[in-house]
Short mmCIF file of C-alpha atoms in Angstrom, two decimals:
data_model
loop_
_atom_site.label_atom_id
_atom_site.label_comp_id
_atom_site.label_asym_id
_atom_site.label_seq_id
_atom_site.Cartn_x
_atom_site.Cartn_y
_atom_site.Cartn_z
CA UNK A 1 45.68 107.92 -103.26
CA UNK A 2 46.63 107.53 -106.88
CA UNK A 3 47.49 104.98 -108.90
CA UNK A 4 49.49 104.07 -111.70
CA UNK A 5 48.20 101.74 -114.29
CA UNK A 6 49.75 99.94 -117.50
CA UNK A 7 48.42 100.69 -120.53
CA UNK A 8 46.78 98.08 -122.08
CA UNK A 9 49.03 97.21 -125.24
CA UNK A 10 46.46 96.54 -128.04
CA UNK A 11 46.08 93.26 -129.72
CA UNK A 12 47.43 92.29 -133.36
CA UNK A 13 45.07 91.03 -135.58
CA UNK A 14 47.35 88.21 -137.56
CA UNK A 15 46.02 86.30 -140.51
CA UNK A 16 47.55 82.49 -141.40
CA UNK A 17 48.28 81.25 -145.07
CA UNK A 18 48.86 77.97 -145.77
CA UNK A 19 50.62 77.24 -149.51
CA UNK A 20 52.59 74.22 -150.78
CA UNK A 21 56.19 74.93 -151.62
CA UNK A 22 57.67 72.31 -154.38
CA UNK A 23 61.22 71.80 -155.35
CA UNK A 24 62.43 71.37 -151.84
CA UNK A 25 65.59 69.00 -150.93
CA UNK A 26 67.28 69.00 -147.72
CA UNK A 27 67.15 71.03 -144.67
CA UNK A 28 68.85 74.03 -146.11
CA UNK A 29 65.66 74.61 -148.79
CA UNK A 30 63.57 74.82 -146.31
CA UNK A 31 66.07 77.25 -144.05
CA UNK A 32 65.83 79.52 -147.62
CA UNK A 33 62.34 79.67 -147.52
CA UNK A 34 61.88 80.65 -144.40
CA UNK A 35 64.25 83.23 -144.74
CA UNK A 36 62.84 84.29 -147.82
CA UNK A 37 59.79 84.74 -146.08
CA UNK A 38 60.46 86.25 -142.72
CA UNK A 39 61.67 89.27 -145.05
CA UNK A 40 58.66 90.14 -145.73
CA UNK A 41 56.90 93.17 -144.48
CA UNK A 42 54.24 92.54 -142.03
CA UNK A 43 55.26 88.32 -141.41
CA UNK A 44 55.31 87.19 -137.50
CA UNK A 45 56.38 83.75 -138.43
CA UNK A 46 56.94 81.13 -141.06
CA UNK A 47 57.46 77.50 -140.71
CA UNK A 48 58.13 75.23 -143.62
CA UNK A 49 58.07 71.38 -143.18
CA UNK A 50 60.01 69.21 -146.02
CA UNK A 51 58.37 66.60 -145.17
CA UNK A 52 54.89 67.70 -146.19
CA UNK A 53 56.76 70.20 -148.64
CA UNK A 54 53.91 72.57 -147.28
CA UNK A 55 54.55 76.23 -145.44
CA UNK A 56 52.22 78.39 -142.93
CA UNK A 57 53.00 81.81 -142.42
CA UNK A 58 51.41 84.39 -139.84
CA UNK A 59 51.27 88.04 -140.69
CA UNK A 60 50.13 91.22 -139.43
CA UNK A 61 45.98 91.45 -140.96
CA UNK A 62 46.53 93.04 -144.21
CA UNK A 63 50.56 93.68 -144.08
CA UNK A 64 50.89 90.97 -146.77
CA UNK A 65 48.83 89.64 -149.60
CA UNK A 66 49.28 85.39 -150.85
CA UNK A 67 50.67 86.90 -153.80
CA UNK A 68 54.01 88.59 -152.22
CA UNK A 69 54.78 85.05 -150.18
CA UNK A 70 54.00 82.87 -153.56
CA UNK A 71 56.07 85.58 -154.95
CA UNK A 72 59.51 85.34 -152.77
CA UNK A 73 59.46 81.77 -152.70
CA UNK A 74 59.28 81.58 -156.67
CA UNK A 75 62.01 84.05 -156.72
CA UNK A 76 64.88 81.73 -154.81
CA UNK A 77 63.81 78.86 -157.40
CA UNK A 78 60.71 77.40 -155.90
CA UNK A 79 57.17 76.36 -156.76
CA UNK A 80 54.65 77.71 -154.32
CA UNK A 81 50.86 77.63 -155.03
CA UNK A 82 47.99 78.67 -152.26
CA UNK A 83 46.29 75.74 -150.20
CA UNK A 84 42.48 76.27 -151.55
CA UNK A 85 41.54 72.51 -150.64
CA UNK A 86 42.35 70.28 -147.54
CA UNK A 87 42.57 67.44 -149.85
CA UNK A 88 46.13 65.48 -149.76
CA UNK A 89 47.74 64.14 -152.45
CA UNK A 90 48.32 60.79 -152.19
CA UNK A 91 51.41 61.38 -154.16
CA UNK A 92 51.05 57.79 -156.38
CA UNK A 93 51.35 59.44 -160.22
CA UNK A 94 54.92 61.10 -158.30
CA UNK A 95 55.87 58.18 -157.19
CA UNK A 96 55.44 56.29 -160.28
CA UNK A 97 57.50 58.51 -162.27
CA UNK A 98 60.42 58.35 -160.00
CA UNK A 99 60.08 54.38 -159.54
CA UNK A 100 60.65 54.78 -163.68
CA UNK A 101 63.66 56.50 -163.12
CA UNK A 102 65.01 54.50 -160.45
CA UNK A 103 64.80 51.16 -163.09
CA UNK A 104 65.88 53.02 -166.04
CA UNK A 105 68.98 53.81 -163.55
CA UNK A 106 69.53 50.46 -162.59
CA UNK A 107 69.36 49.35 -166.18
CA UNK A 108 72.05 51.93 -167.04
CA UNK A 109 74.18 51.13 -164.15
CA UNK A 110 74.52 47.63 -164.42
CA UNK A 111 76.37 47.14 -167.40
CA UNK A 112 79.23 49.72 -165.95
CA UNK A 113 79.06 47.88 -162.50
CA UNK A 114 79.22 44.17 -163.74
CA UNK A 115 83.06 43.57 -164.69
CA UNK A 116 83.19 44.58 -160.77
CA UNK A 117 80.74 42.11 -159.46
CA UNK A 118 81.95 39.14 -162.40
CA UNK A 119 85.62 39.60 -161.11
CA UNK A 120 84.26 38.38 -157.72
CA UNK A 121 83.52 35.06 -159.40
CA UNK A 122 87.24 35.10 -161.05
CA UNK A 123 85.60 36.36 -164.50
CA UNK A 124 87.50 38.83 -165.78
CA UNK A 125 85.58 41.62 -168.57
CA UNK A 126 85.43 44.93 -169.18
CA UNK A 127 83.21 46.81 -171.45
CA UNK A 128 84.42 49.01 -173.98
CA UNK A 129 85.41 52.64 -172.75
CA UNK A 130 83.28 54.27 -175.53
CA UNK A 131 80.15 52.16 -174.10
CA UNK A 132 81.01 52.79 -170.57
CA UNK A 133 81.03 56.86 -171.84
CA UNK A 134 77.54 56.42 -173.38
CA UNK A 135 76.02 54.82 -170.49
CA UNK A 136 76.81 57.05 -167.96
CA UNK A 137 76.12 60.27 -170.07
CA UNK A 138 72.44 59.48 -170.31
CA UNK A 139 72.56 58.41 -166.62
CA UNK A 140 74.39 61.58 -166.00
CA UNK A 141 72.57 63.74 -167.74
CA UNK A 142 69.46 62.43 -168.04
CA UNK A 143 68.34 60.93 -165.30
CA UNK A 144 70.54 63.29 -163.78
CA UNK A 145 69.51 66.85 -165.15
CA UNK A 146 67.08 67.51 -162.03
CA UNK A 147 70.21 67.31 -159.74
CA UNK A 148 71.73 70.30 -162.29
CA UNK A 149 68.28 72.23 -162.21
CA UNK A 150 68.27 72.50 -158.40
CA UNK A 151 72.05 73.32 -157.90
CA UNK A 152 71.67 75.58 -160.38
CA UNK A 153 68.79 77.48 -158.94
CA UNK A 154 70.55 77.02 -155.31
CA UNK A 155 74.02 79.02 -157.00
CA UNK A 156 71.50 81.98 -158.29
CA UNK A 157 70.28 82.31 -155.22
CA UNK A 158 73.84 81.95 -153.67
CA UNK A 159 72.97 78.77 -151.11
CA UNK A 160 73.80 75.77 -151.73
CA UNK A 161 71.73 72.64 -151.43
CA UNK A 162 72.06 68.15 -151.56
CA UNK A 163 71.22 68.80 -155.12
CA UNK A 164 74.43 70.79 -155.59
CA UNK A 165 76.39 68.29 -153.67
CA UNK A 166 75.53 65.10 -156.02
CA UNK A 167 75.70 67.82 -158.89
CA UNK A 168 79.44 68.51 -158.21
CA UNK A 169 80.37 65.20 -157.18
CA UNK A 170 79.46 63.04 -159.93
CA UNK A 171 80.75 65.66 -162.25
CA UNK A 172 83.82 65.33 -161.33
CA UNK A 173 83.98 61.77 -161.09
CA UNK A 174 82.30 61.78 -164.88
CA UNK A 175 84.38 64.34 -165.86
CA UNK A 176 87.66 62.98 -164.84
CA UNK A 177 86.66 59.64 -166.72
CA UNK A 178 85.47 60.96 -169.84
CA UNK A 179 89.38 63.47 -169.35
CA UNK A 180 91.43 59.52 -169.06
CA UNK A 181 89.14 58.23 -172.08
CA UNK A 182 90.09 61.16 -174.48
CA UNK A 183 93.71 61.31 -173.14
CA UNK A 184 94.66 57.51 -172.62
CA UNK A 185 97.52 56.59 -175.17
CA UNK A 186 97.52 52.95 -174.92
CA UNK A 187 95.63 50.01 -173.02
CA UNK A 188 92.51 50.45 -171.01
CA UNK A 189 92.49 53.77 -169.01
CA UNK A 190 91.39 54.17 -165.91
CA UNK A 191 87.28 55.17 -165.48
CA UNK A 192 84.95 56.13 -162.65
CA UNK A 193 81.61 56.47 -164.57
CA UNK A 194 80.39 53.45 -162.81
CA UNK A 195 80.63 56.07 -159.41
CA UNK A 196 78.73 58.89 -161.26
CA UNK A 197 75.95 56.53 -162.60
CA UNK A 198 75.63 54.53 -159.84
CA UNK A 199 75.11 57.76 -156.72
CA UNK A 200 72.90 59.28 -159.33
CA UNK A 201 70.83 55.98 -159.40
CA UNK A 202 70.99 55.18 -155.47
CA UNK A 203 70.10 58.56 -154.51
CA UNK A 204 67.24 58.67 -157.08
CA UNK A 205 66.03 55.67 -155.05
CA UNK A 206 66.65 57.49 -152.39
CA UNK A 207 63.65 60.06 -153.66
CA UNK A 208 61.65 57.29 -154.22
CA UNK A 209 61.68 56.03 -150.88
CA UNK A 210 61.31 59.43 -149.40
CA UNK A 211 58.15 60.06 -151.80
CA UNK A 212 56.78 56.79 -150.59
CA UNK A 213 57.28 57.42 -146.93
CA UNK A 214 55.69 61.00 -147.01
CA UNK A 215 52.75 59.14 -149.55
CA UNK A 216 52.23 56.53 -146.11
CA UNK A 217 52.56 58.99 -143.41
CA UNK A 218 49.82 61.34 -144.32
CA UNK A 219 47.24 58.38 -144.98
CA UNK A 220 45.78 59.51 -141.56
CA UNK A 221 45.10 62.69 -142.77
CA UNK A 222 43.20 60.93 -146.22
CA UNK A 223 41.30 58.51 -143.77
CA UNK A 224 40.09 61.80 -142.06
CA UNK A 225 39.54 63.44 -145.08
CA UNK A 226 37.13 60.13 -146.75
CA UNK A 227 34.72 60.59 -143.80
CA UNK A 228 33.69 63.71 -145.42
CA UNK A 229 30.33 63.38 -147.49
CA UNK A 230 31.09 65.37 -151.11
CA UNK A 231 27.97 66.28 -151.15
CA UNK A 232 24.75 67.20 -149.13
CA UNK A 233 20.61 67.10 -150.25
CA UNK A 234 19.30 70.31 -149.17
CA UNK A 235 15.49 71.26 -148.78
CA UNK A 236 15.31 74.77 -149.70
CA UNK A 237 11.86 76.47 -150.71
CA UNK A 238 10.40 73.02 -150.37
CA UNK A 239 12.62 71.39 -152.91
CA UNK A 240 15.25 68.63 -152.44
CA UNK A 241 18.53 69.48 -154.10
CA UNK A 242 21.75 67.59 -153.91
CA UNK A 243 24.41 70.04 -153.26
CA UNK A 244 28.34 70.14 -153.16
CA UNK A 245 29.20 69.74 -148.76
CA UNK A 246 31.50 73.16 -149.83
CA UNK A 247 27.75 75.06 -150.83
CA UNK A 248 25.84 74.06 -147.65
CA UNK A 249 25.11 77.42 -145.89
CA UNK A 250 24.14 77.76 -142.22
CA UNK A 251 20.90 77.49 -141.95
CA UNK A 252 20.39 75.21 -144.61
CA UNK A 253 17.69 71.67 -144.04
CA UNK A 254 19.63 68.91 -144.65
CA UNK A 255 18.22 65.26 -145.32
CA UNK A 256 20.39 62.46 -144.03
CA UNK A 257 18.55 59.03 -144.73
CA UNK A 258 18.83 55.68 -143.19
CA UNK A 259 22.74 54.43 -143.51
CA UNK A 260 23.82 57.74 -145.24
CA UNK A 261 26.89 60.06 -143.44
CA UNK A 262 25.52 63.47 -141.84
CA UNK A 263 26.71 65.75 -144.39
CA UNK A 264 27.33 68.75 -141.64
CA UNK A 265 27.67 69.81 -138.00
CA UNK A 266 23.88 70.63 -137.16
CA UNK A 267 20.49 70.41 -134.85
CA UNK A 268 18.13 67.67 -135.24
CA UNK A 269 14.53 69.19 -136.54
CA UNK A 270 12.78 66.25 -137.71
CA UNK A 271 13.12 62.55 -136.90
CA UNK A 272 14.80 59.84 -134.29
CA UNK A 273 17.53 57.92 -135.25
CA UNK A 274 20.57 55.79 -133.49
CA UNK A 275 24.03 57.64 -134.85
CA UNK A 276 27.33 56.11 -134.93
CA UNK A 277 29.57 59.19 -133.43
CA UNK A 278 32.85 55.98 -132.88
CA UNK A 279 35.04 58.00 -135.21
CA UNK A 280 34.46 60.70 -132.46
CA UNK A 281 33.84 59.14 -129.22
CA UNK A 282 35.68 56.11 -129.61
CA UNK A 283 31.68 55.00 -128.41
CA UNK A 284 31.20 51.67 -130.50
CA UNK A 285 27.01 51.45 -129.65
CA UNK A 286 25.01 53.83 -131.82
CA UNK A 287 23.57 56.89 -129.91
CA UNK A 288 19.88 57.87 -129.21
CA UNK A 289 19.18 61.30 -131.24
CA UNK A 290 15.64 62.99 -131.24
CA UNK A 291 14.60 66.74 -131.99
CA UNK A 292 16.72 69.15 -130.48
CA UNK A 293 19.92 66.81 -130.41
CA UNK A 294 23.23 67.70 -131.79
CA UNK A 295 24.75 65.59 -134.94
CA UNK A 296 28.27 65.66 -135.67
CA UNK A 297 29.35 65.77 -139.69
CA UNK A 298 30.58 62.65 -140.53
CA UNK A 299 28.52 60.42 -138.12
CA UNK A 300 26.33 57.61 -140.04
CA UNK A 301 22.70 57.83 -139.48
CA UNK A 302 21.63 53.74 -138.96
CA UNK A 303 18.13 54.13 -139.13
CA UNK A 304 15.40 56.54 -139.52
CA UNK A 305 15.19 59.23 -141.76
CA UNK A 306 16.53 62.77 -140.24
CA UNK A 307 16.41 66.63 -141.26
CA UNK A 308 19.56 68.30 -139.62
CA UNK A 309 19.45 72.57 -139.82
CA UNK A 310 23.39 73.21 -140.50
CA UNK A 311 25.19 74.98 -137.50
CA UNK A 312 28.95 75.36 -138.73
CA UNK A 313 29.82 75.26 -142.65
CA UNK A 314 31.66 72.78 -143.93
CA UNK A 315 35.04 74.17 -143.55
CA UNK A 316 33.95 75.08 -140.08
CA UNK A 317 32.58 71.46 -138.68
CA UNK A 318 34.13 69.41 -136.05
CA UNK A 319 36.09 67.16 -138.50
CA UNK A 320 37.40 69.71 -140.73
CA UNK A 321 39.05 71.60 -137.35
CA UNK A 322 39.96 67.77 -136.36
CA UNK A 323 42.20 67.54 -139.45
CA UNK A 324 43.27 71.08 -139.33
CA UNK A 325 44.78 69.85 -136.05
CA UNK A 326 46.14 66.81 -137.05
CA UNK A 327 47.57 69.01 -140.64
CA UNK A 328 48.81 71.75 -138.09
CA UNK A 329 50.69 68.65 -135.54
CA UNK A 330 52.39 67.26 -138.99
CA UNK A 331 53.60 70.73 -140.24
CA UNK A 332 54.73 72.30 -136.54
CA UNK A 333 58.13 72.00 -135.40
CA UNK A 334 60.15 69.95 -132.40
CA UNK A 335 62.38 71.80 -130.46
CA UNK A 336 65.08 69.30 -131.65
CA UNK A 337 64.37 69.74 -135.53
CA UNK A 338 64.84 73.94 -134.94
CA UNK A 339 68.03 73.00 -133.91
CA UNK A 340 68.44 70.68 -136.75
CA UNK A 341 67.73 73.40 -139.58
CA UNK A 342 70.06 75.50 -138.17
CA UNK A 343 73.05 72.92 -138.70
CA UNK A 344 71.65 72.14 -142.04
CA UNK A 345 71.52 75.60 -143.20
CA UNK A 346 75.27 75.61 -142.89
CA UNK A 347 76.00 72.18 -143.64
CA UNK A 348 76.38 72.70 -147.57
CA UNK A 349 79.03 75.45 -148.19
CA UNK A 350 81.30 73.22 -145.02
CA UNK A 351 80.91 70.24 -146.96
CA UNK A 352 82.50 72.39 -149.70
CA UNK A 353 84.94 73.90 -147.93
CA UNK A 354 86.14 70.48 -146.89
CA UNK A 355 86.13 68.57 -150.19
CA UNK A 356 87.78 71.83 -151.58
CA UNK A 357 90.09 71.18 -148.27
CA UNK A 358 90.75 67.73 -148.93
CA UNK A 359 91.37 67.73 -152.75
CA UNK A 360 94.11 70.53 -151.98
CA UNK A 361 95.49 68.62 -149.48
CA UNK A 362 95.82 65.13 -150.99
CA UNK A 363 97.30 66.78 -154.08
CA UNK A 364 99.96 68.40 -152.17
CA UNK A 365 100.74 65.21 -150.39
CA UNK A 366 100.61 62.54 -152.82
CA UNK A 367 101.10 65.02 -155.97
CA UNK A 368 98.60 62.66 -157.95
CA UNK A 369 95.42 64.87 -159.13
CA UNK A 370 93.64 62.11 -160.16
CA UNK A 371 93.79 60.64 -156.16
CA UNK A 372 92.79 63.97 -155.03
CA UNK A 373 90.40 64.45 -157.48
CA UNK A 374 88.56 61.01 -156.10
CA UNK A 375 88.67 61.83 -152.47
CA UNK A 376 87.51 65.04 -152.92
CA UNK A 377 84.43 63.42 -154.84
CA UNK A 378 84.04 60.83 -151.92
CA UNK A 379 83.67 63.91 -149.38
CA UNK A 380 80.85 65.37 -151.78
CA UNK A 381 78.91 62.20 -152.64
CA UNK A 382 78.44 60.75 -148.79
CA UNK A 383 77.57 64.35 -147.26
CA UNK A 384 73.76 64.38 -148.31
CA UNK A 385 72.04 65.86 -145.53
CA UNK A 386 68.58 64.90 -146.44
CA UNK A 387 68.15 63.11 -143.50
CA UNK A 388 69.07 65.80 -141.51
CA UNK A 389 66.37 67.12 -142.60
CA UNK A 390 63.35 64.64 -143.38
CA UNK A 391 64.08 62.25 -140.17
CA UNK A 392 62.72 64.64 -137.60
CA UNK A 393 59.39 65.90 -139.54
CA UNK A 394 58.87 61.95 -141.19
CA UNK A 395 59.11 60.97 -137.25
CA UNK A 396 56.10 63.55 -136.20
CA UNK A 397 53.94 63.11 -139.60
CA UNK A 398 54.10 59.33 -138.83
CA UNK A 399 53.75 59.86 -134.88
CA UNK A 400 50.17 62.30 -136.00
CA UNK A 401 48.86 60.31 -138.16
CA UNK A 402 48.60 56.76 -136.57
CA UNK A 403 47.96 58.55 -133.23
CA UNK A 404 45.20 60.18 -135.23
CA UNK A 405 43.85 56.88 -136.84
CA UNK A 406 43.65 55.91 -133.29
CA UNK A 407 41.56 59.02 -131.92
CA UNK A 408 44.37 60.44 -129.94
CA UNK A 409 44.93 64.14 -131.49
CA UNK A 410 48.29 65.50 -130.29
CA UNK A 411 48.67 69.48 -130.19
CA UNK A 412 51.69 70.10 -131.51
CA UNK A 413 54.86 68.35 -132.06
CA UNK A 414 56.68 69.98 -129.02
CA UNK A 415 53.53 67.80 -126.98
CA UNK A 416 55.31 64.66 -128.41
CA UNK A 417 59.00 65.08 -128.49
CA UNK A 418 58.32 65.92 -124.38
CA UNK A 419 55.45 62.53 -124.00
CA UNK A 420 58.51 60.45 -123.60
CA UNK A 421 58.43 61.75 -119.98
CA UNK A 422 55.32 60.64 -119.18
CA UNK A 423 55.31 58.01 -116.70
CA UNK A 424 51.33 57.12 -116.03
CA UNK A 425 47.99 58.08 -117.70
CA UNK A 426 44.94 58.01 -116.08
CA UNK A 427 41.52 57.13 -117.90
CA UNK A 428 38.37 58.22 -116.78
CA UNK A 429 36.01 55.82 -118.10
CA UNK A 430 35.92 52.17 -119.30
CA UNK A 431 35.96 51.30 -122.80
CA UNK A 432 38.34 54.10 -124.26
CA UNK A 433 41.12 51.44 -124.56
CA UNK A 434 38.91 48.79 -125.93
CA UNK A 435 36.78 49.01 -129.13
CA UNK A 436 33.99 48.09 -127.28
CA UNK A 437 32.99 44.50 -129.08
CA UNK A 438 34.67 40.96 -128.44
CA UNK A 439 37.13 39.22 -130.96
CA UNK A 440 37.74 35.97 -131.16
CA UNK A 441 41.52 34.78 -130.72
CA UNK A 442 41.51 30.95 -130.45
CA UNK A 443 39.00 28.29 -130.39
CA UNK A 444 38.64 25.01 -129.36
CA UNK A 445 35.79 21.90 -129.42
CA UNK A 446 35.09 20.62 -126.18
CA UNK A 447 33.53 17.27 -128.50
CA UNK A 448 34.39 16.67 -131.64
CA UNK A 449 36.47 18.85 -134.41
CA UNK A 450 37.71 22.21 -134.57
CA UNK A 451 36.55 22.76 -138.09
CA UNK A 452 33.17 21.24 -137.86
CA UNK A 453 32.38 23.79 -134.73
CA UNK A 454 33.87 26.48 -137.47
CA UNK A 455 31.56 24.98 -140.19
CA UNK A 456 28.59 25.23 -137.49
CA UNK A 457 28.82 28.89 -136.69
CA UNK A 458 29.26 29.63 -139.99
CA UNK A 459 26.11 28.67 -141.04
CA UNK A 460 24.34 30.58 -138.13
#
């Protein structure tokens, strides 16, 4: 009898980059940078979060080099530079800079904004036209020139972007003012630079507030990241050296004294000690290690003096693939933001279409350019579809981390858009919920005064 049998199709071997992409803005940057990287000869996949402004692409083994994906995401306007370190910026110098901006805005914008609020009160004022023009110029384009950079870079590339949106729109309302200014025969004309100055300055808060969220949401990642030792003391041909963590080879003798972090993932060769594995186990008593027992990088030694031969490097250990998981949760996609990016990637050129739409339209119909002119802006200026894009991926990075503060690792992001189903979880053992030690929540003296019995313990 014979028999027919399916080849075996042979395996790819893929490799993974990981490289931080800077510049991005909405949801339709990061749908260009994908697409500038799925070009690519030899890519599988590439998935770019805004949110972490980071990007991971998988390729065929050797069918693209870091240097052609750096390469096609510079050329669309971008900043892309290789991920060599896990460490995560914490982002405060950024957000300083823009919280600068943000007041230098404000400072601008209230002169051309107070005649509006003082009329409330039945004060009547207006600043000079001339003033009005200064203020707004250096809002518009200083404070303003990184809106022109980006849309500027998005039209070269020919996509469009938010950038381009609050570009065009305050423009035009600047534009049109400074056009009644020059052109105004008698009495006060008519100006809008309060508009232009004051969207550039709400949406530069705007940045601010995004910079600050993504700065809070990956503090799980940095609280991962501090249990890491810097560096390790080695005993190699009978000397003690201390040692950079990133230099520990396997093999290597490493001392861990009494109270000091295990530097790496390793056997136990000399020594007892009781280790504090909580940040692992969620186990809040020290363990029982002797000769022959594993250690876990990261773990505190609380007594005893221990030499620990190195198993895994440090890149390799049990925490660094922890945070790899937790980095690779923050940066993976929901079904629900896929479908996201794809509105977003169109979102720009409709929003043009329909402000282009809607000044035609009110011109024909009132047959005042100035009206259409202002509508049209108001169609530009309230279309930002930044949080489109950054709701979705903020949601999961936050969702990660404090799951991750809290020891519970989640896969992927498809794992926790579908947890909202679950109905019942089942624990297998006591103290998992608990952290293992009692608190006090209230107190009160059976004799006498509260504060005494405080004043009593206290000196225990």
């Amino acid at each position: 009898m014979n028999t027919l049998t399916q080849p075996k199709t042979p395996e790819i071997a893929l490799q993974q980059f990981s490289f931080t992409v800077e510049g991005m803005t909405c949801a339709s940057c990061v749908a260009r940078v994908e697409k500038a990287l799925k070009k690519l000869s030899g890519v599988q996949e590439a998935t770019v979060n805004l949110a972490t402004e980071t990007a991971t692409v998988q390729s065929i083994d050797g069918g693209v080099t870091p240097e052609q994906l750096i390469a096609a995401v510079q050329k669309i306007g971008y900043h892309a530079a290789l991920s060599t370190d896990t460490v995560v910026n914490d982002g405060n110098v950024q957000s300083d800079s823009e919280w600068l901006k943000v007041m230098w805005g404000m400072a601008l914008s209230l002169p051309l904004i107070a005649p509006m609020l003082l009329s409330v009160f039945g004060i009547h004022w207006m600043l000079s036209g001339w003033i009005q023009w200064l203020l707004a110029t250096v809002v518009q384009f200083w404070l303003g020139a990184r809106f022109y950079r980006s849309g500027w870079k998005a039209l070269a590339a020919r996509a469009g972007n938010m950038d381009l949106l609050v570009a065009l729109g305050t423009s035009a309302g600047y534009g049109l003012s400074v056009y009644q200014l020059f052109h105004a025969n008698t009495g006060m004309p008519h100006l809008y630079f309060e508009a232009s100055a004051v969207v550039i300055t709400l949406v530069l808060l705007g940045k601010w507030l995004e910079t600050r969220a993504k700065r809070q949401t990956t503090s799980a990642i940095r609280a991962l990241q501090a249990l890491k030792p810097e560096f390790a003391r080695v005993r190699r041909a009978g000397t003690e050296l201390d040692i950079a963590i990133a230099q520990v080879r396997v093999g290597d003798l490493v001392i861990v004294r009494s109270g000091e972090r295990v530097a790496v993932d390793g056997v136990i060769k000399e020594g007892s000690s009781h280790v504090d594995e909580s940040f692992m186990t969620g186990e809040s008593l020290p363990v029982t290690k002797g000769i022959g027992d594993q250690v876990i990088g990261g773990s505190i030694n609380s007594d005893g003096l221990l030499l620990v031969e190195t198993t895994a490097m440090a890149t390799e250990s049990t925490l660094a693939n922890i945070i790899r998981l937790v980095e690779n949760a923050q940066a993976a996609k929901a079904p629900i933001q896929r479908l996201v990016d794809k509105v977003s990637e169109v979102f720009v050129p409709v929003v043009i279409v329909i402000a282009l739409a809607t000044f035609i339209g009110w011109w024909v119909i009132s047959g005042d350019v100035q009206l259409a002119i202002i509508n049209a802006v108001a169609v530009l200026v309230i279309a930002c579809p930044c949080a489109l894009g950054l709701a979705t991926p903020t949601a999961i990075m936050a969702g990660t981390g404090i799951g991750a503060q809290y020891g519970i690792l989640i896969k992927d992001a498809e794992a926790l858009e579908t947890a909202h189903r679950v109905t019942m979880v089942a624990f297998d053992k006591t103290g998992t919920l608990t952290e293992g030690k009692p608190h006090i929540v209230g107190l009160h003296a059976i004799n006498g005064d509260d504060k005494a019995l405080l004043h009593l313990a206290a000196s225990l």
